[in-house]
CSV table of C-alpha atoms and ligand atoms in Angstrom, one decimal:
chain,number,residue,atom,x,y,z
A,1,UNK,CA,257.8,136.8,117.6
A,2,UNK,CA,256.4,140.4,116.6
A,3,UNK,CA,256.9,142.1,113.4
A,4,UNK,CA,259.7,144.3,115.4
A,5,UNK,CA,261.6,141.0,116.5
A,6,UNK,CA,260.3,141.4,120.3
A,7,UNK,CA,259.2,138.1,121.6
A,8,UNK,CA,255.3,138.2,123.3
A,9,UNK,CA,254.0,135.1,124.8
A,10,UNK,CA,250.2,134.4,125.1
A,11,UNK,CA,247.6,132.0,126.9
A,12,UNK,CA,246.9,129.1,124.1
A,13,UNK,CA,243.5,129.3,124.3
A,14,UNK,CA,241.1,131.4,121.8
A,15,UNK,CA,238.7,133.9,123.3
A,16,UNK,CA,235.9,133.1,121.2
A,17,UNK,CA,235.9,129.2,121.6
A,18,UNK,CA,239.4,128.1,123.2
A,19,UNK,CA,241.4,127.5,119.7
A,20,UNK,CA,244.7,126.9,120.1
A,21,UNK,CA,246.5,130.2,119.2
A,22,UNK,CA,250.0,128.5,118.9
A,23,UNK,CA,248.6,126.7,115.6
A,24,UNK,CA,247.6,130.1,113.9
A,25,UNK,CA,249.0,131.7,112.0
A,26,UNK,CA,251.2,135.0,112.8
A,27,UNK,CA,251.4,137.9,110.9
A,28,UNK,CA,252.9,141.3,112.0
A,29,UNK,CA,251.8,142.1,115.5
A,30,UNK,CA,248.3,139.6,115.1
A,31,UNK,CA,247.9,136.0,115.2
A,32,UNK,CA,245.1,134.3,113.2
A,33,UNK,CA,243.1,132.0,114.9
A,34,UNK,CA,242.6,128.6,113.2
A,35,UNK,CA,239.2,127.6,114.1
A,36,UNK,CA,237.5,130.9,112.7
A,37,UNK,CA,240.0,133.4,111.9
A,38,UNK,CA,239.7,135.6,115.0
A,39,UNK,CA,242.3,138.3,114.7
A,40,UNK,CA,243.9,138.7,118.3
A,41,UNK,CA,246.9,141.5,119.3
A,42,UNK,CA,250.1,140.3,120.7
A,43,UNK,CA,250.6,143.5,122.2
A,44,UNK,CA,247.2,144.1,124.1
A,45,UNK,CA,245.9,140.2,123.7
A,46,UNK,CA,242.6,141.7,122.7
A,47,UNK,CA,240.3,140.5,119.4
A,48,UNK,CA,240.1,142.7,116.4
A,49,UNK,CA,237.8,143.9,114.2
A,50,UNK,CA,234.2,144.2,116.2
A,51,UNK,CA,235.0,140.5,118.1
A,52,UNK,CA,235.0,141.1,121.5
A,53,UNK,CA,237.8,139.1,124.2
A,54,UNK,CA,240.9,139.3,125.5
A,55,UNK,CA,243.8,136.4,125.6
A,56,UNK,CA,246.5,136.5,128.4
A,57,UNK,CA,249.7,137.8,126.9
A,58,UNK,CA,252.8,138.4,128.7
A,59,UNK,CA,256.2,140.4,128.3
A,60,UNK,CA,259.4,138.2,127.1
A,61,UNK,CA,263.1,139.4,128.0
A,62,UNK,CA,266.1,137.6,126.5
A,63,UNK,CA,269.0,138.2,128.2
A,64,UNK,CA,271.9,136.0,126.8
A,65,UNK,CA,270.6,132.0,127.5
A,66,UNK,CA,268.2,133.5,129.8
A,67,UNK,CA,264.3,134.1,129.1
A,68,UNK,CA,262.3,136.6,131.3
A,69,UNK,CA,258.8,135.7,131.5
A,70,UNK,CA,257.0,139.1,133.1
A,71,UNK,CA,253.5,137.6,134.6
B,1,FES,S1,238.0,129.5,118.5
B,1,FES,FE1,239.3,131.0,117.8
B,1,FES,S2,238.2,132.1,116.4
B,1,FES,FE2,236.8,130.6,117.1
């Protein structure tokens, strides 16, 4: 979940060296990888500062029960 309560869901694989994203840890819009810190957007999926990579990242809609997964 984002900073702004929308929900984001990304591949679980680190563009640097596969780490699993869903251990890192998330703050505001970024997750942390926990191999080596990579800063990766949940908006765009791409690596911050200078590291170069993108992750998968996909829209979420919650409608009710229901979960909307935009791929
Ligand atoms: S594997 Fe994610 S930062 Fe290295």
């Amino acid at each position: 979940m984002q900073e702004d309560g929308s929900i984001r869901i990304l591949d679980n694989k680190c563009p640097h060296k596969g780490g699993p994203l869903s251990e890192g840890i998330v703050s505001g819009n970024y997750v942390y990888c926990p191999l080596h810190d990579w800063k990766i957007c949940m908006k765009t999926g791409s690596a911050q500062g200078g590291d170069q990579g993108n992750v998968a990242c996909f829209t979420v809609e919650v409608e009710g029960d229901d979960i909307y997964v935009f791929i």
